[in-house]
Short mmCIF file of C-alpha atoms in Angstrom, two decimals:
data_model
loop_
_atom_site.label_atom_id
_atom_site.label_comp_id
_atom_site.label_asym_id
_atom_site.label_seq_id
_atom_site.Cartn_x
_atom_site.Cartn_y
_atom_site.Cartn_z
CA MET A 1 -33.64 47.65 36.01
CA LYS A 2 -30.13 47.41 37.41
CA LEU A 3 -28.13 44.37 36.39
CA LYS A 4 -27.35 43.59 40.04
CA GLU A 5 -31.06 43.13 40.78
CA ILE A 6 -31.31 40.53 38.02
CA VAL A 7 -28.18 38.80 39.36
CA LYS A 8 -29.74 38.68 42.82
CA LYS A 9 -33.27 37.64 41.87
CA LEU A 10 -32.17 34.96 39.40
CA LYS A 11 -29.33 33.81 41.68
CA LEU A 12 -26.80 34.16 38.88
CA SER A 13 -23.13 33.41 39.45
CA VAL A 14 -20.82 36.20 38.36
CA ARG A 15 -17.79 34.95 36.41
CA CYS A 16 -16.48 38.45 35.68
CA GLY A 17 -17.62 42.06 35.67
CA GLU A 18 -18.41 42.39 39.39
CA ASN A 19 -17.69 46.11 39.11
CA ASN A 20 -20.12 46.61 36.25
CA LEU A 21 -23.30 45.30 37.87
CA ASP A 22 -24.62 48.80 38.49
CA ARG A 23 -25.47 49.28 34.83
CA ASP A 24 -29.04 49.50 33.57
CA VAL A 25 -30.65 46.66 31.65
CA THR A 26 -33.26 47.92 29.21
CA GLY A 27 -34.30 44.65 27.59
CA GLY A 28 -33.18 41.22 26.56
CA CYS A 29 -32.50 38.84 23.74
CA ALA A 30 -32.09 35.06 23.62
CA SER A 31 -30.33 33.27 20.77
CA ASP A 32 -27.39 30.99 20.15
CA MET A 33 -26.79 32.24 16.62
CA LEU A 34 -24.34 35.12 16.72
CA SER A 35 -25.52 36.89 13.57
CA ASN A 36 -29.07 36.72 14.84
CA VAL A 37 -28.02 38.55 17.97
CA ILE A 38 -26.12 41.06 15.86
CA ALA A 39 -29.25 41.67 13.80
CA TYR A 40 -31.90 41.82 16.51
CA SER A 41 -30.39 42.74 19.87
CA LYS A 42 -30.48 46.31 21.12
CA LYS A 43 -28.10 48.40 23.19
CA GLY A 44 -28.63 47.68 26.89
CA ASP A 45 -30.00 44.16 26.35
CA VAL A 46 -28.96 41.25 28.50
CA TRP A 47 -28.19 38.28 26.22
CA THR A 48 -29.08 34.72 27.16
CA THR A 49 -27.15 31.97 25.36
CA ILE A 50 -25.52 28.55 25.63
CA GLN A 51 -22.44 29.69 23.67
CA ILE A 52 -19.25 29.90 25.75
CA HIS A 53 -16.49 30.90 23.30
CA ALA A 54 -14.78 34.29 23.09
CA ASN A 55 -16.72 35.52 20.08
CA ILE A 56 -19.78 36.11 22.28
CA VAL A 57 -17.83 38.93 23.91
CA ALA A 58 -17.09 40.48 20.51
CA VAL A 59 -20.80 40.40 19.71
CA ALA A 60 -21.72 41.95 23.07
CA VAL A 61 -19.18 44.74 22.53
CA LEU A 62 -20.41 45.29 18.99
CA LYS A 63 -24.00 45.73 20.11
CA GLU A 64 -23.20 47.42 23.45
CA LEU A 65 -25.10 44.77 25.40
CA ALA A 66 -25.37 45.08 29.19
CA ALA A 67 -24.29 41.52 30.00
CA ILE A 68 -24.25 37.89 28.86
CA ILE A 69 -26.03 35.12 30.78
CA ILE A 70 -24.66 31.66 29.94
CA VAL A 71 -27.36 29.11 30.75
CA GLN A 72 -27.83 25.40 31.47
CA GLY A 73 -24.85 25.35 33.79
CA ARG A 74 -22.32 25.86 31.04
CA GLU A 75 -19.12 27.67 31.93
CA PRO A 76 -17.42 30.35 29.82
CA ALA A 77 -14.06 29.34 28.35
CA ASP A 78 -10.97 30.89 29.98
CA ASP A 79 -10.23 33.13 26.99
CA THR A 80 -13.87 34.25 27.01
CA ILE A 81 -13.52 35.42 30.62
CA GLN A 82 -10.22 37.10 29.79
CA LYS A 83 -11.73 39.00 26.87
CA ALA A 84 -14.87 39.92 28.83
CA LYS A 85 -12.68 41.41 31.58
CA GLU A 86 -10.80 43.49 29.01
CA GLU A 87 -14.01 44.69 27.40
CA ASN A 88 -16.01 45.23 30.61
CA ILE A 89 -18.75 42.78 29.70
CA PRO A 90 -20.22 40.99 32.76
CA LEU A 91 -20.40 37.22 32.29
CA LEU A 92 -23.13 35.59 34.37
CA VAL A 93 -23.95 31.91 34.70
CA SER A 94 -27.20 30.08 35.50
CA LYS A 95 -28.07 26.42 35.88
CA LEU A 96 -31.51 27.14 34.43
CA SER A 97 -32.43 26.86 30.75
CA ALA A 98 -32.74 29.89 28.48
CA TYR A 99 -36.52 29.45 28.59
CA GLU A 100 -36.60 29.67 32.39
CA VAL A 101 -34.14 32.55 32.61
CA VAL A 102 -36.06 34.60 30.07
CA GLY A 103 -39.37 33.75 31.78
CA LYS A 104 -38.04 34.94 35.12
CA MET A 105 -36.73 38.14 33.58
CA TYR A 106 -40.15 38.89 32.10
CA GLU A 107 -41.64 38.33 35.54
CA LEU A 108 -39.24 40.97 36.83
CA GLY A 109 -40.43 43.34 34.14
CA VAL A 110 -37.46 43.06 31.78
CA GLY A 111 -39.17 42.75 28.42
CA ARG A 112 -38.24 43.45 24.82
CA ASN A 113 -36.11 46.57 24.53
CA MET B 1 -12.82 63.11 -2.78
CA ASP B 2 -10.14 63.63 -0.15
CA LYS B 3 -9.21 60.65 1.94
CA ALA B 4 -9.10 61.55 5.60
CA PHE B 5 -7.94 58.11 6.58
CA SER B 6 -7.07 54.80 4.95
CA GLN B 7 -5.86 51.50 6.30
CA ILE B 8 -5.38 47.99 4.92
CA TYR B 9 -5.85 44.89 7.08
CA LYS B 10 -4.80 41.35 6.25
CA ILE B 11 -7.25 38.72 7.43
CA GLN B 12 -6.29 35.06 7.69
CA GLY B 13 -8.89 32.37 7.08
CA GLY B 14 -9.44 29.52 9.49
CA ASN B 15 -8.85 30.93 12.95
CA ILE B 16 -12.23 31.75 14.44
CA TYR B 17 -10.71 32.69 17.79
CA ASN B 18 -8.61 35.44 16.28
CA ALA B 19 -11.49 36.96 14.35
CA GLY B 20 -12.86 40.38 15.07
CA LYS B 21 -9.47 42.11 15.29
CA ALA B 22 -9.84 44.32 12.23
CA SER B 23 -13.41 45.32 13.07
CA THR B 24 -12.44 46.15 16.66
CA GLU B 25 -9.62 48.35 15.41
CA ILE B 26 -11.87 50.03 12.87
CA LYS B 27 -14.34 50.78 15.63
CA SER B 28 -11.74 52.45 17.82
CA ILE B 29 -10.35 54.51 14.91
CA LEU B 30 -13.85 55.80 14.13
CA LYS B 31 -14.32 56.70 17.80
CA GLN B 32 -11.07 58.66 17.74
CA LEU B 33 -12.22 60.46 14.60
CA GLY B 34 -15.34 61.51 16.48
CA ILE B 35 -17.81 59.73 14.18
CA ASN B 36 -21.39 59.44 15.46
CA SER B 37 -21.96 56.27 17.50
CA PHE B 38 -24.92 55.11 15.37
CA ILE B 39 -22.68 55.19 12.27
CA ILE B 40 -19.85 53.46 14.16
CA ARG B 41 -22.18 50.62 15.12
CA ARG B 42 -23.27 50.14 11.49
CA VAL B 43 -19.66 50.09 10.28
CA ALA B 44 -18.55 47.75 13.07
CA ILE B 45 -21.33 45.26 12.33
CA ALA B 46 -20.63 45.26 8.60
CA ALA B 47 -16.87 44.90 9.19
CA TYR B 48 -17.31 42.12 11.77
CA GLU B 49 -19.62 40.06 9.57
CA ALA B 50 -17.29 40.51 6.59
CA GLU B 51 -14.33 39.49 8.71
CA MET B 52 -16.16 36.42 10.03
CA ASN B 53 -17.01 35.37 6.48
CA VAL B 54 -13.33 35.46 5.53
CA VAL B 55 -12.33 33.55 8.65
CA MET B 56 -14.96 30.87 8.08
CA TYR B 57 -14.85 30.39 4.34
CA ALA B 58 -11.82 31.97 2.65
CA LYS B 59 -8.06 31.40 2.67
CA HIS B 60 -7.18 35.01 3.29
CA ALA B 61 -8.29 38.51 2.41
CA THR B 62 -7.37 42.16 2.44
CA MET B 63 -9.78 44.58 4.04
CA THR B 64 -9.37 48.18 2.92
CA PHE B 65 -10.90 50.69 5.25
CA GLU B 66 -11.29 54.30 4.10
CA VAL B 67 -12.84 57.30 5.74
CA THR B 68 -13.68 60.22 3.48
CA PRO B 69 -15.49 63.40 4.57
CA LYS B 70 -18.80 61.97 3.36
CA GLN B 71 -18.58 58.22 3.75
CA ILE B 72 -16.84 55.18 5.13
CA ASN B 73 -15.77 52.52 2.65
CA ILE B 74 -14.87 48.92 3.40
CA ILE B 75 -13.58 46.79 0.56
CA VAL B 76 -12.91 43.13 1.25
CA GLU B 77 -11.17 41.03 -1.39
CA ASP B 78 -10.69 37.41 -0.52
CA GLU B 79 -9.08 34.39 -2.09
CA GLY B 80 -11.34 31.41 -1.58
CA PRO B 81 -14.15 29.30 -2.99
CA GLY B 82 -16.43 32.21 -3.85
CA ILE B 83 -20.22 31.92 -3.72
CA ALA B 84 -21.99 29.92 -6.44
CA ASP B 85 -25.39 31.54 -5.99
CA VAL B 86 -25.11 35.05 -4.58
CA SER B 87 -28.87 35.70 -4.51
CA LEU B 88 -29.34 32.58 -2.39
CA ALA B 89 -26.55 33.68 -0.03
CA MET B 90 -28.33 37.02 0.38
CA GLN B 91 -31.44 35.25 1.67
CA GLU B 92 -31.75 35.31 5.43
CA GLY B 93 -31.35 31.79 6.85
CA TYR B 94 -29.39 30.30 3.97
CA SER B 95 -25.94 29.13 5.01
CA THR B 96 -23.22 26.75 3.88
CA ALA B 97 -21.59 26.64 7.32
CA THR B 98 -20.27 23.29 8.53
CA PRO B 99 -21.91 21.51 11.49
CA GLU B 100 -18.91 22.56 13.66
CA MET B 101 -19.44 26.23 12.80
CA ARG B 102 -23.16 25.96 13.48
CA GLU B 103 -22.51 24.44 16.89
CA MET B 104 -20.54 27.55 17.72
CA GLY B 105 -23.42 29.75 16.68
CA PHE B 106 -22.11 30.70 13.27
CA GLY B 107 -24.05 29.94 10.12
CA ALA B 108 -27.31 31.67 10.98
CA GLY B 109 -27.41 32.64 7.33
CA MET B 110 -27.48 36.28 8.27
CA GLY B 111 -23.94 37.50 7.65
CA LEU B 112 -24.42 39.05 4.23
CA PRO B 113 -27.97 40.28 5.01
CA ASN B 114 -26.59 41.96 8.16
CA ILE B 115 -23.90 43.67 6.07
CA LYS B 116 -26.46 44.87 3.55
CA ARG B 117 -28.84 46.09 6.25
CA ASN B 118 -26.09 48.22 7.76
CA SER B 119 -24.75 49.66 4.50
CA ASP B 120 -25.94 52.49 2.29
CA SER B 121 -24.36 50.85 -0.73
CA PHE B 122 -23.42 47.19 -0.95
CA LYS B 123 -21.86 45.39 -3.89
CA ILE B 124 -20.73 41.79 -4.11
CA GLU B 125 -18.81 40.16 -6.92
CA SER B 126 -18.08 36.47 -6.75
CA VAL B 127 -15.97 34.21 -8.95
CA VAL B 128 -16.35 30.56 -8.00
CA GLY B 129 -12.97 29.03 -7.21
CA LYS B 130 -11.27 32.42 -6.98
CA GLY B 131 -12.91 34.61 -4.43
CA ILE B 132 -15.23 37.41 -3.50
CA LYS B 133 -15.06 41.18 -3.57
CA LEU B 134 -17.32 43.11 -1.24
CA GLU B 135 -17.75 46.86 -1.47
CA ILE B 136 -19.51 48.45 1.44
CA LYS B 137 -20.25 52.16 1.71
CA ILE B 138 -21.78 53.82 4.73
CA ASN B 139 -22.71 57.50 4.63
CA ILE B 140 -21.51 59.68 7.45
CA ASN B 141 -24.39 62.15 7.30
#
């Protein structure tokens, strides 16, 4: 599924990476522990988290993730947005909880990669 | 064995926001050398976790990065508190991270296990009160 479809269907706000929404999402992961994401996420996953600091971008780059969805209405820190722009990682924001976001993505057919 | 490439990085403890610099640079060097992307990902994960450990727990460290025709070596020698019980630290889920670090999503207790999982050879020597030496080898073929 294209990232832009997820953005549209889940009504996500795009904080950066508007030009990278055409990429394919092949699965997802949800965790707030960075090393857990490093261990279990797969290339092409969209990552759902409440973390907002710049290290999330480093993890997304490391694992070649498709995008990061920051949930519960949290906002990425300024340096996180800056780094995400440099690294071409779309940062998306939702008011919903991780549970709801993941549930909706499963409904759309985005399952485990 | 001939060294195709070798580089030493200094890593400062304490600044979480600055972390990931050495591993990012290592990743781009390996790309330039035309190393297979699966191998690059393994090296980058091992280097990032090792770097984060220094930033979170140690005073400072040197990270030696070597590429030989057959393997990639990362040696991290830090000055810091060391690890009292290495076998415990190798268990997934065990962590001595502070509450502040955990709030930021560090301290999953998976750093060292992630390094081991992505290495072909992994050695750790710890002296409590002095520091840790990690030797990571990842085969190219």
